Each structure stands twice: as structure tokens, then as C-alpha cells.
Tab-separated table of C-alpha atoms in Angstrom:
chain	number	residue	atom	x	y	z
M	2	UNK	CA	-0.108	0.148	-0.001
M	3	UNK	CA	1.724	2.613	-0.814
M	4	UNK	CA	0.228	5.980	-1.342
M	5	UNK	CA	0.816	9.501	-1.480
M	6	UNK	CA	0.280	12.069	1.163
M	7	UNK	CA	-3.140	13.442	0.223
M	8	UNK	CA	-4.728	10.271	-1.332
M	9	UNK	CA	-7.754	8.877	-0.616
M	10	UNK	CA	-8.174	5.083	-0.219
M	11	UNK	CA	-11.395	3.972	-1.255
M	12	UNK	CA	-11.871	0.402	0.510
M	13	UNK	CA	-14.530	-1.289	-2.116
M	14	UNK	CA	-16.628	-3.850	-0.294
M	15	UNK	CA	-18.075	-6.031	-3.104
M	16	UNK	CA	-21.642	-7.709	-3.171
M	17	UNK	CA	-18.880	-11.043	-3.592
M	18	UNK	CA	-17.011	-10.516	-0.154
M	19	UNK	CA	-20.914	-9.233	0.858
M	20	UNK	CA	-22.435	-12.578	-0.022
M	21	UNK	CA	-19.545	-15.263	0.640
M	22	UNK	CA	-18.893	-13.331	4.035
M	23	UNK	CA	-15.030	-12.813	2.772
M	24	UNK	CA	-13.676	-10.515	5.263
M	25	UNK	CA	-10.196	-11.302	4.448
M	26	UNK	CA	-8.978	-8.686	1.753
M	27	UNK	CA	-11.117	-6.067	4.035
M	28	UNK	CA	-9.087	-7.008	7.173
M	29	UNK	CA	-5.817	-7.192	5.721
M	30	UNK	CA	-6.359	-3.829	4.428
M	31	UNK	CA	-7.788	-2.201	8.179
M	32	UNK	CA	-4.687	-4.212	9.501
M	33	UNK	CA	-1.900	-2.816	7.361
M	34	UNK	CA	-3.153	0.286	7.549
M	35	UNK	CA	-2.728	0.125	11.483
M	36	UNK	CA	0.144	-0.678	11.188
M	37	UNK	CA	0.874	2.869	10.503
M	38	UNK	CA	-2.218	4.905	11.599
M	39	UNK	CA	-0.497	8.675	11.123
M	40	UNK	CA	-0.291	8.033	7.179
M	41	UNK	CA	-3.761	7.064	6.820
M	42	UNK	CA	-5.729	9.328	9.330
M	43	UNK	CA	-8.577	10.853	7.600
M	44	UNK	CA	-8.088	8.637	4.163
M	45	UNK	CA	-10.338	6.029	4.315
M	46	UNK	CA	-13.689	5.819	1.910
M	47	UNK	CA	-16.111	3.067	2.231
M	48	UNK	CA	-17.770	1.903	-0.689
M	49	UNK	CA	-20.503	-0.676	-1.170
M	50	UNK	CA	-20.330	-2.413	-4.919
M	51	UNK	CA	-22.729	-4.616	-7.022
M	52	UNK	CA	-25.823	-3.377	-5.862
M	53	UNK	CA	-26.550	-0.612	-8.547
M	54	UNK	CA	-29.933	-3.244	-9.379
M	55	UNK	CA	-30.870	-3.166	-6.011
M	56	UNK	CA	-33.589	-0.275	-5.338
M	57	UNK	CA	-32.784	-0.786	-1.645
M	58	UNK	CA	-30.627	1.722	0.290
M	59	UNK	CA	-27.709	-0.032	1.663
M	60	UNK	CA	-28.634	-0.173	5.296
M	61	UNK	CA	-32.134	-2.136	4.063
M	62	UNK	CA	-29.804	-4.692	2.705
M	63	UNK	CA	-29.614	-7.518	5.612
M	64	UNK	CA	-26.248	-9.322	4.493
M	65	UNK	CA	-24.476	-5.822	4.116
M	66	UNK	CA	-25.776	-4.631	7.384
M	67	UNK	CA	-24.312	-8.339	9.029
M	68	UNK	CA	-21.366	-7.741	7.150
M	69	UNK	CA	-20.929	-4.018	8.657
M	70	UNK	CA	-21.323	-5.247	11.504
M	71	UNK	CA	-18.964	-7.923	11.768
M	72	UNK	CA	-16.102	-6.169	10.207
M	73	UNK	CA	-17.134	-2.940	12.784
M	74	UNK	CA	-16.538	-5.305	15.832
M	75	UNK	CA	-13.248	-6.532	14.350
M	76	UNK	CA	-12.224	-2.786	13.280
M	77	UNK	CA	-13.328	-0.357	15.457
M	78	UNK	CA	-11.230	2.378	14.560
M	79	UNK	CA	-13.268	3.677	11.739
M	80	UNK	CA	-13.268	7.757	13.157
M	81	UNK	CA	-9.818	7.811	13.147
M	82	UNK	CA	-9.525	6.656	9.276
M	83	UNK	CA	-12.415	7.727	7.847
M	84	UNK	CA	-12.735	10.935	5.113
M	85	UNK	CA	-14.298	13.658	6.977
M	86	UNK	CA	-14.148	16.045	3.939
M	87	UNK	CA	-16.969	14.587	2.108
M	88	UNK	CA	-20.605	16.452	2.393
M	89	UNK	CA	-22.576	14.804	5.121
M	90	UNK	CA	-24.767	13.236	2.350
M	91	UNK	CA	-21.610	11.243	1.067
M	92	UNK	CA	-19.906	10.511	4.147
M	93	UNK	CA	-18.271	7.165	5.166
M	94	UNK	CA	-19.564	7.701	8.360
M	95	UNK	CA	-23.298	7.696	7.716
M	96	UNK	CA	-22.851	4.537	5.466
M	97	UNK	CA	-21.731	2.896	8.497
M	98	UNK	CA	-24.019	4.221	11.197
M	99	UNK	CA	-27.021	3.457	9.273
M	100	UNK	CA	-26.096	0.234	8.822
M	101	UNK	CA	-25.047	-0.780	12.459
M	102	UNK	CA	-27.358	1.091	14.641
M	103	UNK	CA	-30.517	0.598	15.082
M	104	UNK	CA	-33.128	2.645	13.230
M	105	UNK	CA	-36.404	3.487	14.939
M	106	UNK	CA	-38.089	5.380	11.544
M	107	UNK	CA	-37.218	6.422	8.262
M	108	UNK	CA	-39.429	9.865	7.023
M	109	UNK	CA	-39.277	10.334	2.991
M	110	UNK	CA	-39.013	13.725	2.550
M	111	UNK	CA	-39.394	14.114	-1.339
M	112	UNK	CA	-36.525	12.532	-2.813
M	113	UNK	CA	-34.323	12.447	0.259
M	114	UNK	CA	-34.641	10.016	3.210
M	115	UNK	CA	-33.911	10.634	6.946
M	116	UNK	CA	-32.993	8.096	9.247
M	117	UNK	CA	-34.410	8.591	13.028
M	118	UNK	CA	-31.927	6.232	15.185
M	119	UNK	CA	-32.629	4.598	18.094
M	120	UNK	CA	-30.819	7.063	20.859
M	121	UNK	CA	-29.467	4.434	22.611
M	122	UNK	CA	-27.619	2.551	20.391
M	123	UNK	CA	-26.405	5.680	18.534
M	124	UNK	CA	-25.261	6.452	21.408
M	125	UNK	CA	-23.113	3.401	21.714
M	126	UNK	CA	-21.577	3.498	18.751
M	127	UNK	CA	-20.538	7.032	18.984
M	128	UNK	CA	-18.839	6.819	22.315
M	129	UNK	CA	-17.215	3.415	21.333
M	130	UNK	CA	-16.184	4.292	18.404
M	131	UNK	CA	-14.644	7.862	20.295
M	132	UNK	CA	-12.642	5.720	22.740
M	133	UNK	CA	-10.792	4.260	19.698
M	134	UNK	CA	-10.066	6.741	17.575
M	135	UNK	CA	-8.892	8.749	21.178
M	136	UNK	CA	-6.561	5.535	21.807
M	137	UNK	CA	-4.820	6.118	18.552
M	138	UNK	CA	-4.611	9.774	18.944
M	139	UNK	CA	-3.109	9.920	21.669
M	140	UNK	CA	-0.822	6.996	21.178
M	141	UNK	CA	0.364	9.003	17.899
M	142	UNK	CA	1.119	12.184	19.869
M	143	UNK	CA	-1.891	14.457	18.895
M	144	UNK	CA	-3.244	17.142	21.333
M	145	UNK	CA	-6.703	17.572	23.514
M	146	UNK	CA	-7.259	20.310	20.603
M	147	UNK	CA	-6.584	18.021	17.935
M	148	UNK	CA	-8.858	15.203	19.042
M	149	UNK	CA	-11.593	17.783	19.930
M	150	UNK	CA	-11.595	18.969	16.370
M	151	UNK	CA	-11.991	15.423	14.831
M	152	UNK	CA	-14.521	14.867	16.813
M	153	UNK	CA	-15.942	17.807	16.313
M	154	UNK	CA	-15.892	16.899	12.195
M	155	UNK	CA	-17.034	13.187	13.101
M	156	UNK	CA	-19.910	14.431	14.835
M	157	UNK	CA	-21.052	16.913	12.051
M	158	UNK	CA	-21.135	13.816	9.284
M	159	UNK	CA	-23.685	12.137	11.954
M	160	UNK	CA	-25.632	14.267	13.556
């Protein structure tokens, strides 16, 4: 994995991997990134591929939800690595949260679906991932200000 300092990493998870529950390539990539965290800070973009002909949203597809929930239990460091530069509606944070957290209600407003998360589920998700994000940031020598800035950027993608 050799990347210039400005490159994003598009972690593509294919329908074939999801259908066969093949986590190897994805986990190997994440593990390799985690060996040198600073190099991959704010670089990761999560993409699900192979569902273009499916009218459902990713969070409505049980196989995707199950895959990401397992992946999240195996690699809880997302908040450190996921890119926060994209607008909220295109954020990988939203994909992850919508597949891991319980959804109480989906409100259709025009062409947009707004999710209403179970608050306890969302709180657990956020606090758990902040814990692991803080762990890496402290290990990498980040200041409290840097940790707060990233926390604020992450929350802006979820709220």
C-alpha cells in the first residue's frame, strides 16, 4: 500500500465478498493501515459495490448490515481513518452508522430519506468509536485540541 500523502483510499467492499462473508481482503487492508496509523489518518472512503440494480438503500439490505456489523466488531477504529472532507450526505460515517445502529424510523422528504436512529444505539456507536479514535490519537501524540477537532468533524457527519 504505497500512497502519496494526499491520496484517499477507497475501500471497496463487493457484493461477492458480502454474499460469501469473505472478510479477508478488507480486514487485511485495514490491518495493514493500522500498522502505520498516521499515514492513513482521514484517508479512508468506504464504498459498497455491486448493488446498483437493487432499489434498496444499503442500510435496508440485511447482508450489508451483517457484513459491516461484523467488520465493525473486528475493526472499531473507523473514526480515525474515515475521511471527513465529504459532505454529510456522501460521508462514509453515515454509511457505517446506518448499517450498525438501530433505526427507529425512516422519514421520506421529497427524494431524500431521513433516518431517525434509536438514540441509545447511536450513543453506544459514537462513544465506542470515540474511545478507539482517542486511543490512536493519543498513541500518535495528538493534542487535546486535535482530538476535539476530529470529534467535532465526525459528529458533523452523523448529526
